[in-house]
């Protein structure tokens, strides 16, 4: 791994916390041999925290866990627009951020993060049902309800519970590369890649069989990245017209079909760079990018680095 020390993750459970929102970061970053993280679940104080949906949580740690952590997750909680978290919680979040700790909110946890003022002037998201309430309560925050998550560097936010998985996998990808992220996705039986720019929900009703067909085509494409994949080929697999396929694909993923294919190819190249000793030319051919020159160009455009530099970054600790 790039760092000999485990990355420290604190999951901050507030009153009314939603069980799925609490469980997502605790399980994604679970303390286990295959994961380079250590997790502590905490509250405003150790002990019992009343949760939402008829559940309560017994947390072993108080706000001291925020001083220990490299990244703090703030799960969503009930009635976030009614009142701010306790001042002690806000102060602890501010102190952690000042030390360089990243703060990541899931769903309505964005309200607690916004209460610190750290989202002022920045883009952020939350569950679409609460987006207007967040904008009204914190008018300096640039609320975007049409994305799954927003990464502003030291502060990150995500939409409803399922998008919390996408945010966690995004953080894994940034910290330790595609191979570790994909390993976690397989363990969770989750989609290995959904962009933060994907819409939270499809804006109009779509027949379910068509949605399933498009998902099946994306899965098929992931197993055929080394082959020629054109809009016509993809649309034919989904048994719809290229025009319908292109329009629906953008609604579903936030990318055009060819943009999505290109990013999938770069993702596969990233994993091969991390986990194999194949040459740049060999990897380029295997992922469908043809030549090393093309792979380098796509890497620079999408990731802002070169394949060689990427390989050094994610294999230097091995």
CSV table of N, CA and C in Angstrom, one decimal, residues 4-86:
chain,number,residue,atom,x,y,z
A,4,UNK,N,2.3,3.1,5.0
A,4,UNK,CA,2.4,1.9,5.9
A,4,UNK,C,1.4,2.1,7.1
A,5,UNK,N,0.9,3.3,7.3
A,5,UNK,CA,-0.1,3.5,8.4
A,5,UNK,C,-1.5,3.3,7.8
A,6,UNK,N,-2.4,2.7,8.5
A,6,UNK,CA,-3.7,2.6,8.1
A,6,UNK,C,-4.4,3.9,8.1
A,7,UNK,N,-5.2,4.2,7.1
A,7,UNK,CA,-6.0,5.4,7.1
A,7,UNK,C,-7.1,5.3,8.2
A,8,UNK,N,-7.3,6.4,8.9
A,8,UNK,CA,-8.3,6.3,10.1
A,8,UNK,C,-9.6,7.0,9.7
A,9,UNK,N,-10.7,6.2,9.9
A,9,UNK,CA,-12.0,6.7,9.5
A,9,UNK,C,-12.9,6.7,10.7
A,10,UNK,N,-13.5,7.9,11.0
A,10,UNK,CA,-14.5,8.1,12.0
A,10,UNK,C,-15.9,8.2,11.4
A,11,UNK,N,-16.8,7.5,11.9
A,11,UNK,CA,-18.2,7.6,11.5
A,11,UNK,C,-19.0,8.3,12.6
A,12,UNK,N,-19.4,9.5,12.4
A,12,UNK,CA,-20.1,10.3,13.4
A,12,UNK,C,-21.6,10.1,13.4
A,13,UNK,N,-22.1,9.5,14.5
A,13,UNK,CA,-23.5,9.2,14.6
A,13,UNK,C,-24.2,10.3,15.4
A,14,UNK,N,-25.1,11.0,14.7
A,14,UNK,CA,-25.9,12.1,15.4
A,14,UNK,C,-27.3,11.6,15.7
A,15,UNK,N,-28.0,12.3,16.6
A,15,UNK,CA,-29.3,12.0,17.0
A,15,UNK,C,-30.2,11.8,15.7
A,16,UNK,N,-31.0,10.8,15.6
A,16,UNK,CA,-31.8,10.5,14.5
A,16,UNK,C,-31.1,9.9,13.3
A,17,UNK,N,-29.9,9.4,13.5
A,17,UNK,CA,-29.1,8.9,12.4
A,17,UNK,C,-29.8,7.8,11.7
A,18,UNK,N,-29.7,7.8,10.3
A,18,UNK,CA,-30.4,6.8,9.5
A,18,UNK,C,-29.5,5.5,9.5
A,19,UNK,N,-30.0,4.4,9.7
A,19,UNK,CA,-29.2,3.1,9.8
A,19,UNK,C,-28.4,2.8,8.6
A,20,UNK,N,-29.0,2.9,7.4
A,20,UNK,CA,-28.2,2.6,6.2
A,20,UNK,C,-27.0,3.6,6.0
A,21,UNK,N,-27.3,4.9,6.3
A,21,UNK,CA,-26.2,5.9,6.2
A,21,UNK,C,-25.1,5.6,7.1
A,22,UNK,N,-25.4,5.2,8.3
A,22,UNK,CA,-24.3,4.8,9.3
A,22,UNK,C,-23.6,3.6,8.8
A,23,UNK,N,-24.3,2.6,8.3
A,23,UNK,CA,-23.7,1.3,8.0
A,23,UNK,C,-22.8,1.4,6.8
A,24,UNK,N,-23.1,2.3,5.8
A,24,UNK,CA,-22.3,2.3,4.5
A,24,UNK,C,-20.8,2.6,4.8
A,25,UNK,N,-20.4,3.7,5.4
A,25,UNK,CA,-19.0,3.9,5.5
A,25,UNK,C,-18.4,2.9,6.5
A,26,UNK,N,-19.1,2.5,7.5
A,26,UNK,CA,-18.6,1.5,8.5
A,26,UNK,C,-18.3,0.2,7.8
A,27,UNK,N,-19.1,-0.2,6.8
A,27,UNK,CA,-18.8,-1.4,6.1
A,27,UNK,C,-17.9,-1.3,5.0
A,28,UNK,N,-17.9,-0.2,4.2
A,28,UNK,CA,-17.0,0.0,3.1
A,28,UNK,C,-15.6,0.1,3.6
A,29,UNK,N,-15.4,0.8,4.7
A,29,UNK,CA,-14.0,1.0,5.2
A,29,UNK,C,-13.7,0.1,6.4
A,30,UNK,N,-14.5,-1.0,6.4
A,30,UNK,CA,-14.3,-2.0,7.5
A,30,UNK,C,-12.9,-2.3,7.8
A,31,UNK,N,-12.6,-2.5,9.1
A,31,UNK,CA,-11.2,-2.8,9.5
A,31,UNK,C,-11.0,-4.3,9.2
A,32,UNK,N,-10.3,-4.6,8.2
A,32,UNK,CA,-10.0,-6.0,7.8
A,32,UNK,C,-8.7,-6.0,7.0
A,33,UNK,N,-8.2,-7.2,6.9
A,33,UNK,CA,-6.8,-7.4,6.3
A,33,UNK,C,-6.7,-6.8,4.9
A,34,UNK,N,-7.8,-6.9,4.1
A,34,UNK,CA,-7.8,-6.5,2.7
A,34,UNK,C,-8.0,-5.0,2.6
A,35,UNK,N,-8.3,-4.3,3.6
A,35,UNK,CA,-8.6,-2.8,3.5
A,35,UNK,C,-7.6,-2.0,4.3
A,36,UNK,N,-7.0,-1.0,3.7
A,36,UNK,CA,-6.0,-0.2,4.4
A,36,UNK,C,-6.6,0.9,5.3
A,37,UNK,N,-7.7,0.6,6.1
A,37,UNK,CA,-8.3,1.6,6.9
A,37,UNK,C,-8.6,1.0,8.3
A,38,UNK,N,-8.7,1.9,9.2
A,38,UNK,CA,-9.2,1.5,10.6
A,38,UNK,C,-10.4,2.4,10.9
A,39,UNK,N,-11.5,1.8,11.4
A,39,UNK,CA,-12.8,2.5,11.6
A,39,UNK,C,-13.1,2.6,13.0
A,40,UNK,N,-13.6,3.8,13.4
A,40,UNK,CA,-14.2,4.0,14.7
A,40,UNK,C,-15.6,4.7,14.6
A,41,UNK,N,-16.6,4.1,15.2
A,41,UNK,CA,-17.9,4.8,15.2
A,41,UNK,C,-18.0,5.6,16.5
A,42,UNK,N,-18.5,6.8,16.4
A,42,UNK,CA,-18.5,7.7,17.5
A,42,UNK,C,-19.8,8.6,17.5
A,43,UNK,N,-19.9,9.3,18.6
A,43,UNK,CA,-21.1,10.2,18.7
A,43,UNK,C,-20.6,11.5,19.4
A,44,UNK,N,-21.6,12.3,19.8
A,44,UNK,CA,-21.2,13.5,20.6
A,44,UNK,C,-20.6,13.1,21.9
A,45,UNK,N,-20.9,11.9,22.4
A,45,UNK,CA,-20.3,11.4,23.6
A,45,UNK,C,-20.5,9.8,23.5
A,46,UNK,N,-19.6,9.1,24.2
A,46,UNK,CA,-19.8,7.6,24.1
A,46,UNK,C,-21.1,7.2,24.8
A,47,UNK,N,-21.6,6.1,24.3
A,47,UNK,CA,-22.9,5.6,24.9
A,47,UNK,C,-24.0,5.5,23.8
A,48,UNK,N,-25.2,5.6,24.3
A,48,UNK,CA,-26.4,5.4,23.5
A,48,UNK,C,-26.8,6.6,22.7
A,49,UNK,N,-27.0,6.5,21.4
A,49,UNK,CA,-27.5,7.5,20.5
A,49,UNK,C,-28.8,7.1,19.9
A,50,UNK,N,-29.9,7.9,20.1
A,50,UNK,CA,-31.2,7.6,19.5
A,50,UNK,C,-31.1,7.8,18.0
A,51,UNK,N,-31.5,6.8,17.3
A,51,UNK,CA,-31.5,6.9,15.8
A,51,UNK,C,-32.8,7.0,15.2
A,52,UNK,N,-32.9,7.0,13.9
A,52,UNK,CA,-34.1,7.0,13.2
A,52,UNK,C,-34.6,5.6,12.9
A,53,UNK,N,-35.8,5.5,12.4
A,53,UNK,CA,-36.4,4.2,12.0
A,53,UNK,C,-36.4,3.1,13.2
A,54,UNK,N,-36.6,3.7,14.4
A,54,UNK,CA,-36.8,2.8,15.5
A,54,UNK,C,-35.5,2.1,16.1
A,55,UNK,N,-34.4,2.6,15.6
A,55,UNK,CA,-33.1,2.0,16.0
A,55,UNK,C,-32.3,3.0,16.9
A,56,UNK,N,-31.5,2.4,17.8
A,56,UNK,CA,-30.6,3.2,18.5
A,56,UNK,C,-29.2,2.6,18.3
A,57,UNK,N,-28.1,3.4,18.7
A,57,UNK,CA,-26.8,3.0,18.4
A,57,UNK,C,-26.0,3.1,19.7
A,58,UNK,N,-25.2,2.2,20.1
A,58,UNK,CA,-24.3,2.3,21.2
A,58,UNK,C,-22.9,2.5,20.6
A,59,UNK,N,-22.4,3.7,20.8
A,59,UNK,CA,-21.1,4.0,20.2
A,59,UNK,C,-20.0,4.0,21.3
A,60,UNK,N,-18.8,3.5,20.9
A,60,UNK,CA,-17.8,3.3,21.9
A,60,UNK,C,-16.9,4.6,22.1
A,61,UNK,N,-17.0,5.5,21.1
A,61,UNK,CA,-16.2,6.7,21.1
A,61,UNK,C,-17.0,8.0,21.1
A,62,UNK,N,-16.4,9.0,21.7
A,62,UNK,CA,-16.9,10.4,21.6
A,62,UNK,C,-16.2,11.2,20.6
A,63,UNK,N,-16.3,12.5,20.7
A,63,UNK,CA,-15.7,13.4,19.7
A,63,UNK,C,-14.2,13.4,19.6
A,64,UNK,N,-13.5,12.7,20.6
A,64,UNK,CA,-12.1,12.5,20.5
A,64,UNK,C,-11.7,11.7,19.2
A,65,UNK,N,-12.7,10.9,18.7
A,65,UNK,CA,-12.4,10.2,17.5
A,65,UNK,C,-12.2,11.1,16.3
A,66,UNK,N,-12.8,12.3,16.3
A,66,UNK,CA,-12.6,13.2,15.2
A,66,UNK,C,-11.1,13.7,15.2
A,67,UNK,N,-10.5,13.9,16.4
A,67,UNK,CA,-9.1,14.3,16.5
A,67,UNK,C,-8.2,13.2,16.0
A,68,UNK,N,-8.6,12.0,16.1
A,68,UNK,CA,-7.8,10.8,15.7
A,68,UNK,C,-7.9,10.6,14.2
A,69,UNK,N,-9.0,10.9,13.5
A,69,UNK,CA,-9.3,10.5,12.2
A,69,UNK,C,-8.6,11.3,11.1
A,70,UNK,N,-8.4,10.6,10.0
A,70,UNK,CA,-8.0,11.2,8.7
A,70,UNK,C,-9.2,11.6,7.9
A,71,UNK,N,-10.3,10.9,8.0
A,71,UNK,CA,-11.5,11.3,7.3
A,71,UNK,C,-12.7,11.0,8.3
A,72,UNK,N,-13.6,12.0,8.3
A,72,UNK,CA,-14.8,11.8,9.1
A,72,UNK,C,-16.0,11.8,8.2
A,73,UNK,N,-16.8,10.7,8.4
A,73,UNK,CA,-18.1,10.6,7.7
A,73,UNK,C,-19.3,11.1,8.6
A,74,UNK,N,-20.2,11.9,8.1
A,74,UNK,CA,-21.3,12.3,8.8
A,74,UNK,C,-22.6,11.7,8.1
A,75,UNK,N,-23.1,10.6,8.6
A,75,UNK,CA,-24.3,10.0,8.0
A,75,UNK,C,-25.5,10.9,8.2
A,76,UNK,N,-26.5,10.7,7.3
A,76,UNK,CA,-27.7,11.4,7.3
A,76,UNK,C,-28.5,11.2,8.6
A,77,UNK,N,-29.4,12.1,8.9
A,77,UNK,CA,-30.2,12.0,10.1
A,77,UNK,C,-31.6,12.6,9.9
A,78,UNK,N,-32.5,12.3,10.8
A,78,UNK,CA,-33.9,12.8,10.6
A,78,UNK,C,-34.0,14.2,10.9
A,79,UNK,N,-34.9,14.9,10.2
A,79,UNK,CA,-35.3,16.3,10.5
A,79,UNK,C,-34.1,17.2,10.5
A,80,UNK,N,-33.2,17.2,9.6
A,80,UNK,CA,-32.0,18.0,9.6
A,80,UNK,C,-32.3,19.5,9.5
A,81,UNK,N,-33.4,19.9,8.9
A,81,UNK,CA,-33.7,21.3,8.7
A,81,UNK,C,-34.3,22.0,10.0
A,82,UNK,N,-34.5,21.2,11.0
A,82,UNK,CA,-35.2,21.8,12.2
A,82,UNK,C,-34.2,22.5,13.1
A,83,UNK,N,-33.0,21.9,13.4
A,83,UNK,CA,-32.0,22.5,14.2
A,83,UNK,C,-30.6,22.0,13.9
A,84,UNK,N,-29.6,22.8,14.2
A,84,UNK,CA,-28.3,22.4,13.9
A,84,UNK,C,-27.8,21.4,15.0
A,85,UNK,N,-26.7,20.7,14.7
A,85,UNK,CA,-26.1,19.8,15.7
A,85,UNK,C,-25.6,20.6,16.9
A,86,UNK,N,-25.3,19.9,18.0
A,86,UNK,CA,-24.8,20.6,19.2
A,86,UNK,C,-23.5,21.4,18.8
